[in-house]
Tab-separated table of C-alpha atoms in Angstrom:
chain	number	residue	atom	x	y	z
A	1	MET	CA	130.956	81.352	112.695
A	2	GLY	CA	127.567	81.456	110.946
A	3	ILE	CA	126.110	84.481	109.166
A	4	LEU	CA	123.693	85.198	112.040
A	5	GLU	CA	126.570	85.314	114.549
A	6	LYS	CA	128.561	87.611	112.248
A	7	ILE	CA	125.570	89.961	111.931
A	8	ALA	CA	125.064	90.004	115.712
A	9	GLU	CA	128.796	90.687	116.226
A	10	ILE	CA	128.775	93.656	113.801
A	11	GLU	CA	125.587	95.081	115.364
A	12	ARG	CA	127.229	94.927	118.802
A	13	GLU	CA	130.339	96.635	117.428
A	14	ILE	CA	128.217	99.449	115.871
A	15	SER	CA	126.326	100.042	119.132
A	16	ARG	CA	129.647	100.141	121.070
A	17	THR	CA	131.332	102.614	118.724
A	18	GLN	CA	130.986	106.305	119.470
A	19	LYS	CA	129.790	108.434	116.563
A	20	ASN	CA	132.329	111.157	115.807
A	21	LYS	CA	134.583	112.400	113.017
A	22	ALA	CA	137.319	109.865	113.801
A	23	THR	CA	135.071	106.787	113.664
A	24	GLU	CA	132.890	107.619	110.634
A	25	TYR	CA	135.022	105.516	108.221
A	26	HIS	CA	135.021	102.578	110.622
A	27	LEU	CA	131.220	102.811	111.021
A	28	GLY	CA	130.738	103.102	107.243
A	29	LEU	CA	132.763	99.924	106.710
A	30	LEU	CA	130.801	98.067	109.388
A	31	LYS	CA	127.501	99.122	107.793
A	32	ALA	CA	128.704	97.891	104.392
A	33	LYS	CA	129.664	94.512	105.889
A	34	LEU	CA	126.306	94.299	107.660
A	35	ALA	CA	124.380	94.964	104.431
A	36	LYS	CA	126.493	92.304	102.668
A	37	TYR	CA	125.755	89.612	105.253
A	38	ARG	CA	122.056	90.471	105.342
A	39	ALA	CA	121.902	90.105	101.554
A	40	GLN	CA	123.430	86.609	101.914
A	41	LEU	CA	120.776	85.735	104.500
A	42	LEU	CA	117.966	86.634	102.112
A	43	GLU	CA	119.327	84.592	99.209
A	44	PRO	CA	117.739	81.135	99.088
A	45	SER	CA	120.140	78.346	100.018
A	46	LYS	CA	121.710	76.485	97.089
A	47	SER	CA	120.725	73.023	98.364
A	48	ALA	CA	117.091	72.429	97.444
A	49	GLY	CA	115.163	71.333	100.489
A	50	ALA	CA	111.840	69.516	100.557
A	51	LYS	CA	109.196	71.425	98.619
A	52	GLY	CA	106.661	73.022	100.945
A	53	GLU	CA	103.297	74.380	99.892
A	54	GLY	CA	103.393	77.673	97.947
A	55	PHE	CA	103.059	80.797	100.036
A	56	ASP	CA	102.716	83.640	97.570
A	57	VAL	CA	99.425	84.336	95.809
A	58	MET	CA	99.026	85.209	92.135
A	59	LYS	CA	98.820	88.975	91.559
A	60	SER	CA	95.346	90.042	90.452
A	61	GLY	CA	93.251	93.207	90.327
A	62	ASP	CA	94.507	96.750	89.779
A	63	ALA	CA	96.767	97.016	92.842
A	64	ARG	CA	98.122	94.906	95.663
A	65	VAL	CA	98.112	95.774	99.366
A	66	ALA	CA	99.860	93.688	102.040
A	67	LEU	CA	98.693	93.574	105.664
A	68	ILE	CA	101.668	93.272	107.999
A	69	GLY	CA	101.596	93.196	111.772
A	70	PHE	CA	102.281	91.247	114.934
A	71	PRO	CA	100.011	88.286	115.775
A	72	SER	CA	96.548	89.186	117.158
A	73	VAL	CA	96.348	92.838	116.106
A	74	GLY	CA	93.201	92.356	113.994
A	75	LYS	CA	94.513	91.695	110.448
A	76	SER	CA	92.088	88.828	109.735
A	77	THR	CA	89.123	90.757	111.207
A	78	PHE	CA	90.066	93.714	108.966
A	79	LEU	CA	90.200	91.448	105.868
A	80	SER	CA	86.785	89.929	106.693
A	81	LEU	CA	85.274	93.426	107.177
A	82	MET	CA	86.726	94.970	104.000
A	83	THR	CA	86.274	92.052	101.597
A	84	SER	CA	83.839	89.215	101.036
A	85	THR	CA	86.587	86.756	102.053
A	86	GLU	CA	86.314	85.157	105.472
A	87	SER	CA	89.693	84.842	107.196
A	88	GLU	CA	89.700	82.830	110.398
A	89	ALA	CA	89.985	85.143	113.398
A	90	ALA	CA	90.395	84.048	117.007
A	91	SER	CA	91.736	85.487	120.250
A	92	TYR	CA	94.961	83.465	120.148
A	93	GLU	CA	98.175	84.222	118.234
A	94	PHE	CA	99.051	82.708	114.821
A	95	THR	CA	95.441	81.949	113.819
A	96	THR	CA	96.477	82.727	110.224
A	97	LEU	CA	99.245	80.409	109.027
A	98	THR	CA	99.394	81.147	105.318
A	99	CYS	CA	98.706	84.056	102.941
A	100	ILE	CA	94.956	84.695	102.498
A	101	PRO	CA	93.904	86.974	99.607
A	102	GLY	CA	90.757	89.113	99.444
A	103	VAL	CA	89.496	91.792	97.052
A	104	ILE	CA	88.306	95.298	98.020
A	105	GLU	CA	85.964	96.813	95.433
A	106	TYR	CA	86.262	100.594	95.635
A	107	LYS	CA	85.481	103.290	93.009
A	108	GLY	CA	85.325	100.605	90.325
A	109	ALA	CA	88.809	99.250	91.125
A	110	ASN	CA	89.642	95.778	92.400
A	111	ILE	CA	92.336	96.085	95.072
A	112	GLN	CA	93.905	92.796	96.182
A	113	LEU	CA	94.367	92.666	99.954
A	114	LEU	CA	96.710	90.027	101.393
A	115	ASP	CA	96.275	88.864	104.977
A	116	LEU	CA	99.755	87.676	105.979
A	117	PRO	CA	100.635	85.644	109.086
A	118	GLY	CA	101.826	87.657	112.090
A	119	ILE	CA	105.468	88.755	112.137
A	120	ILE	CA	107.487	88.226	115.304
A	121	GLU	CA	110.786	89.746	116.363
A	122	GLY	CA	113.627	88.111	114.428
A	123	ALA	CA	111.418	87.487	111.351
A	124	ALA	CA	114.169	88.761	109.040
A	125	GLN	CA	116.367	85.865	110.220
A	126	GLY	CA	113.569	83.449	109.287
A	127	LYS	CA	111.708	83.050	112.601
A	128	GLY	CA	108.026	82.119	112.344
A	129	ARG	CA	107.932	81.991	108.504
A	130	GLY	CA	109.061	85.609	108.658
A	131	ARG	CA	111.140	85.412	105.498
A	132	GLN	CA	108.233	84.254	103.309
A	133	VAL	CA	105.928	86.892	104.805
A	134	ILE	CA	108.451	89.648	104.067
A	135	ALA	CA	109.098	88.301	100.541
A	136	VAL	CA	105.361	88.613	99.753
A	137	ALA	CA	105.294	92.119	101.254
A	138	ARG	CA	108.057	93.191	98.824
A	139	THR	CA	105.729	92.518	95.863
A	140	ALA	CA	102.942	94.795	97.159
A	141	ASP	CA	102.234	98.365	96.003
A	142	VAL	CA	101.379	99.607	99.495
A	143	VAL	CA	101.972	98.111	102.942
A	144	ILE	CA	99.329	98.494	105.628
A	145	MET	CA	101.067	98.054	108.971
A	146	MET	CA	98.437	96.955	111.506
A	147	LEU	CA	99.365	98.015	115.034
A	148	ASP	CA	97.696	97.506	118.393
A	149	ALA	CA	96.866	100.974	119.772
A	150	THR	CA	96.999	99.614	123.342
A	151	LYS	CA	100.688	98.646	122.959
A	152	GLY	CA	102.101	102.129	122.259
A	153	ASP	CA	104.934	102.582	119.730
A	154	VAL	CA	106.895	99.405	120.526
A	155	GLN	CA	105.347	97.354	117.695
A	156	ARG	CA	105.892	100.066	115.083
A	157	GLU	CA	109.610	100.389	115.863
A	158	LEU	CA	110.182	96.610	115.868
A	159	LEU	CA	108.357	96.095	112.557
A	160	GLU	CA	110.179	98.990	110.883
A	161	LYS	CA	113.492	97.492	112.026
A	162	GLU	CA	112.563	94.038	110.633
A	163	LEU	CA	111.507	95.468	107.256
A	164	GLU	CA	114.532	97.786	107.138
A	165	SER	CA	116.925	94.855	107.596
A	166	VAL	CA	115.495	93.033	104.547
A	167	GLY	CA	115.684	96.029	102.232
A	168	ILE	CA	112.150	97.454	102.421
A	169	ARG	CA	112.247	101.228	102.815
A	170	LEU	CA	108.951	102.737	103.978
A	171	ASN	CA	107.700	106.208	102.986
A	172	ARG	CA	111.106	107.223	101.702
A	173	PRO	CA	112.152	108.403	98.231
A	174	LYS	CA	114.908	106.641	96.304
A	175	PRO	CA	118.323	108.259	97.002
A	176	ASN	CA	119.274	110.610	94.166
A	177	ILE	CA	122.714	109.063	93.542
A	178	TYR	CA	124.051	108.067	90.125
A	179	PHE	CA	126.219	104.941	90.371
A	180	LYS	CA	127.697	102.949	87.504
A	181	PRO	CA	130.447	100.280	87.787
A	182	LYS	CA	133.037	100.438	84.971
A	183	LYS	CA	135.659	98.125	83.465
A	184	GLY	CA	138.607	100.387	84.316
A	185	GLY	CA	139.719	103.932	85.042
A	186	GLY	CA	139.443	103.958	88.824
A	187	LEU	CA	136.875	105.841	90.855
A	188	SER	CA	135.273	108.977	89.433
A	189	TYR	CA	133.614	110.845	92.321
A	190	ASN	CA	131.502	113.995	92.046
A	191	SER	CA	128.708	115.788	93.847
A	192	THR	CA	126.368	118.616	92.854
A	193	VAL	CA	125.692	119.606	96.496
A	194	PRO	CA	127.966	119.997	99.547
A	195	LEU	CA	128.168	116.629	101.346
A	196	THR	CA	128.165	116.559	105.151
A	197	GLN	CA	127.820	112.795	105.749
A	198	CYS	CA	129.860	111.127	103.001
A	199	SER	CA	133.377	111.815	101.751
A	200	GLU	CA	135.410	110.430	98.846
A	201	LYS	CA	137.491	108.279	101.190
A	202	LEU	CA	134.379	106.750	102.797
A	203	VAL	CA	132.786	106.064	99.388
A	204	GLN	CA	136.018	104.362	98.276
A	205	LEU	CA	136.158	102.199	101.433
A	206	ILE	CA	132.530	101.086	101.027
A	207	LEU	CA	133.083	100.238	97.347
A	208	HIS	CA	136.239	98.260	98.210
A	209	GLU	CA	134.188	96.216	100.682
A	210	TYR	CA	132.004	95.188	97.700
A	211	LYS	CA	135.136	94.542	95.571
A	212	ILE	CA	134.303	97.462	93.250
A	213	PHE	CA	137.411	99.421	92.251
A	214	ASN	CA	136.266	101.188	89.060
A	215	ALA	CA	133.034	103.151	89.149
A	216	GLU	CA	131.355	106.460	88.460
A	217	VAL	CA	129.590	108.030	91.470
A	218	LEU	CA	127.586	111.271	91.413
A	219	PHE	CA	125.757	112.540	94.503
A	220	ARG	CA	122.811	114.799	93.617
A	221	GLU	CA	121.734	115.162	97.271
A	222	ASP	CA	123.325	115.060	100.712
A	223	SER	CA	122.974	111.321	101.381
A	224	THR	CA	124.001	109.117	104.297
A	225	PRO	CA	126.403	106.139	103.957
A	226	ASP	CA	123.370	103.834	104.435
A	227	GLU	CA	121.625	105.340	101.405
A	228	PHE	CA	124.793	104.967	99.325
A	229	ILE	CA	125.008	101.270	100.332
A	230	ASP	CA	121.337	100.857	99.252
A	231	VAL	CA	122.243	102.219	95.804
A	232	ILE	CA	125.216	99.813	95.442
A	233	VAL	CA	123.204	96.759	96.517
A	234	GLY	CA	120.384	97.796	94.186
A	235	ASN	CA	117.667	95.394	95.422
A	236	ARG	CA	115.924	97.792	97.792
A	237	VAL	CA	112.174	98.331	97.541
A	238	TYR	CA	110.816	101.814	98.245
A	239	MET	CA	107.129	101.693	99.085
A	240	PRO	CA	104.434	103.776	100.747
A	241	CYS	CA	103.175	102.514	104.104
A	242	LEU	CA	100.027	103.304	106.100
A	243	TYR	CA	100.300	102.818	109.856
A	244	VAL	CA	96.859	101.659	111.005
A	245	TYR	CA	96.235	101.655	114.751
A	246	ASN	CA	93.456	99.177	115.573
A	247	LYS	CA	91.523	98.764	118.871
A	248	VAL	CA	91.264	102.531	119.518
A	249	ASP	CA	88.042	101.892	121.469
A	250	GLN	CA	90.243	100.564	124.314
A	251	ILE	CA	92.424	103.671	124.864
A	252	SER	CA	91.858	107.259	126.036
A	253	ILE	CA	90.704	110.002	123.642
A	254	GLU	CA	93.983	111.953	124.209
A	255	GLU	CA	96.007	108.924	123.090
A	256	VAL	CA	93.747	108.497	120.003
A	257	ASP	CA	94.331	112.168	119.169
A	258	ARG	CA	98.118	111.761	119.522
A	259	LEU	CA	98.214	108.668	117.273
A	260	ALA	CA	95.898	110.201	114.653
A	261	HIS	CA	98.172	113.260	114.271
A	262	ARG	CA	101.280	111.212	113.498
A	263	PRO	CA	102.390	111.239	109.840
A	264	ASN	CA	100.990	108.427	107.625
A	265	SER	CA	98.864	107.148	110.531
A	266	ILE	CA	95.159	106.273	110.770
A	267	VAL	CA	93.194	105.141	113.825
A	268	ILE	CA	90.428	102.543	113.397
A	269	SER	CA	88.451	99.997	115.362
A	270	CYS	CA	87.504	96.760	113.587
A	271	GLY	CA	85.370	95.666	116.549
A	272	MET	CA	83.177	98.795	116.431
A	273	LYS	CA	83.710	99.476	112.672
A	274	LEU	CA	85.070	102.993	113.259
A	275	ASN	CA	86.858	105.125	110.597
A	276	LEU	CA	87.057	102.336	107.955
A	277	ASP	CA	85.676	104.595	105.181
A	278	TYR	CA	88.442	107.186	105.787
A	279	LEU	CA	91.037	104.385	105.657
A	280	LEU	CA	89.758	103.378	102.196
A	281	GLU	CA	89.996	106.994	100.978
A	282	GLN	CA	93.599	107.251	102.213
A	283	LEU	CA	94.482	103.868	100.681
A	284	TRP	CA	93.201	105.110	97.303
A	285	GLU	CA	95.461	108.193	97.625
A	286	TYR	CA	98.517	106.100	98.565
A	287	LEU	CA	97.950	103.690	95.665
A	288	ALA	CA	97.801	106.732	93.301
A	289	LEU	CA	95.018	105.200	91.198
A	290	ILE	CA	92.740	107.111	88.808
A	291	CYS	CA	89.493	106.149	86.988
A	292	ILE	CA	89.174	106.923	83.275
A	293	TYR	CA	85.872	106.512	81.439
A	294	THR	CA	85.593	105.702	77.729
A	295	LYS	CA	83.113	107.111	75.229
A	296	LYS	CA	82.002	105.967	71.784
A	297	ARG	CA	81.251	108.501	69.069
A	298	GLY	CA	77.721	109.864	69.313
A	299	GLU	CA	76.972	107.977	72.524
A	300	ARG	CA	76.989	108.814	76.223
A	301	PRO	CA	80.149	107.926	78.247
A	302	ASP	CA	80.248	104.471	79.840
A	303	PHE	CA	80.368	105.332	83.570
A	304	GLY	CA	79.713	101.722	84.599
A	305	ASP	CA	83.092	100.238	83.680
A	306	PRO	CA	86.066	102.593	84.271
A	307	ILE	CA	89.645	101.894	83.211
A	308	ILE	CA	91.870	101.974	86.330
A	309	MET	CA	95.305	103.506	85.730
A	310	ARG	CA	98.159	104.900	87.845
A	311	ARG	CA	98.494	108.642	88.386
A	312	GLY	CA	100.619	110.150	85.620
A	313	ALA	CA	99.305	107.791	82.899
A	314	SER	CA	99.215	109.216	79.372
A	315	VAL	CA	96.733	108.682	76.521
A	316	GLU	CA	99.174	106.095	75.108
A	317	HIS	CA	98.929	104.014	78.321
A	318	VAL	CA	95.128	104.145	78.088
A	319	CYS	CA	95.264	102.973	74.450
A	320	HIS	CA	97.492	100.021	75.397
A	321	ARG	CA	95.058	99.090	78.176
A	322	ILE	CA	92.064	99.125	75.757
A	323	HIS	CA	93.841	97.129	73.028
A	324	ARG	CA	97.497	96.618	72.171
A	325	THR	CA	97.073	97.629	68.485
A	326	LEU	CA	95.106	100.803	69.241
A	327	ALA	CA	98.177	103.037	69.792
A	328	SER	CA	99.549	102.224	66.294
A	329	GLN	CA	96.201	103.144	64.643
A	330	PHE	CA	95.739	106.261	66.815
A	331	LYS	CA	94.846	109.534	65.058
A	332	TYR	CA	93.786	111.775	67.970
A	333	ALA	CA	91.669	111.647	71.114
A	334	LEU	CA	88.976	113.893	72.565
A	335	VAL	CA	89.195	114.342	76.339
A	336	TRP	CA	86.666	115.833	78.767
A	337	GLY	CA	87.695	116.506	82.373
A	338	THR	CA	90.135	118.298	84.685
A	339	SER	CA	93.266	117.524	82.616
A	340	THR	CA	92.085	119.738	79.732
A	341	LYS	CA	91.938	123.525	79.257
A	342	TYR	CA	88.469	123.250	77.671
A	343	SER	CA	86.092	120.334	77.035
A	344	PRO	CA	86.378	118.482	74.764
A	345	GLN	CA	90.040	119.050	73.941
A	346	ARG	CA	91.734	117.337	71.042
A	347	VAL	CA	94.953	115.711	72.343
A	348	GLY	CA	97.809	113.447	71.254
A	349	LEU	CA	99.407	110.338	72.763
A	350	THR	CA	101.538	112.221	75.297
A	351	HIS	CA	98.643	114.003	77.088
A	352	ILE	CA	98.552	113.145	80.828
A	353	MET	CA	95.155	111.949	82.079
A	354	GLU	CA	93.589	112.819	85.447
A	355	HIS	CA	91.020	111.178	87.740
A	356	GLU	CA	87.507	110.760	86.208
A	357	ASP	CA	88.462	112.055	82.739
A	358	VAL	CA	86.386	110.884	79.758
A	359	ILE	CA	88.238	109.848	76.584
A	360	GLN	CA	87.106	109.184	73.013
A	361	VAL	CA	89.769	107.727	70.714
A	362	VAL	CA	89.631	108.418	66.965
A	363	LYS	CA	91.484	105.938	64.754
A	364	LYS	CA	93.196	106.605	61.394
């Protein structure tokens, strides 16, 4: 019995089993087994096959955004509109067969946009180059899920299921669970909140499935068994995702209104170039990027060439970006902008910068 058959068997068993107090341990065990088999599926096979052409593209720019969607939803048209790269677009499926990179220039930042081939149902099992496409998506900072507005919510659910089964968690925070395997001493189990979905017995059963008998587990929130399994496996990627509904010029205004009010969703039309500027604004927010301008002593700030950092970056991060030896020679910095109480404010290395701040570094 191959891994795929085992996975299908367990999924059937889960769908057959009623959810109640008596079956929660059984379901927890099945979920642990399922996660284990899926992890085996994702691991590359030991026997080296013939080398194909490389699929992934070298990371460049300040951030990386992956375009994921079914064939013929307008990914290539979107790439051609947003960047100076021309990606072949046609009215038949699988026009794009490999990963095509482009660069969006916005607010002084270079954002790498990857046009990936269309995903089909069963991509997680390797159908239609699905595994390579999903592997590239894991390396992105934000996923843009392109959906056809004329198809309703079917595509969104299928794509979420495919990404979920390979360990990509969209728009979800990391579970607040402390887990540490030990050499001996059995299982130490604690929680700082009342748990309604996990119990000590269930945690023990799941750990036994992974052959872990000695560990320290501390729940800091009321988590589900699935989230606990994610913490044990440890290779899950938590990333923000924008659901972009294309082709809104072909549906009714009521339907557009319904889609636009869904969380993390944006409606656009590549054919009529509608709402693309708002999409860029939202993308900037999701990437959590900020611009920081530098200033030399006695001169005006250089507004032409900003330093692009992530939100929450400190003065030390800015120094490392300018030059790696600057932080060791740092005396103090003068900062103008919204992160200060008054301008200019004299600050140290730990000061947190904000968008469009101006910094002048004084060396020892």
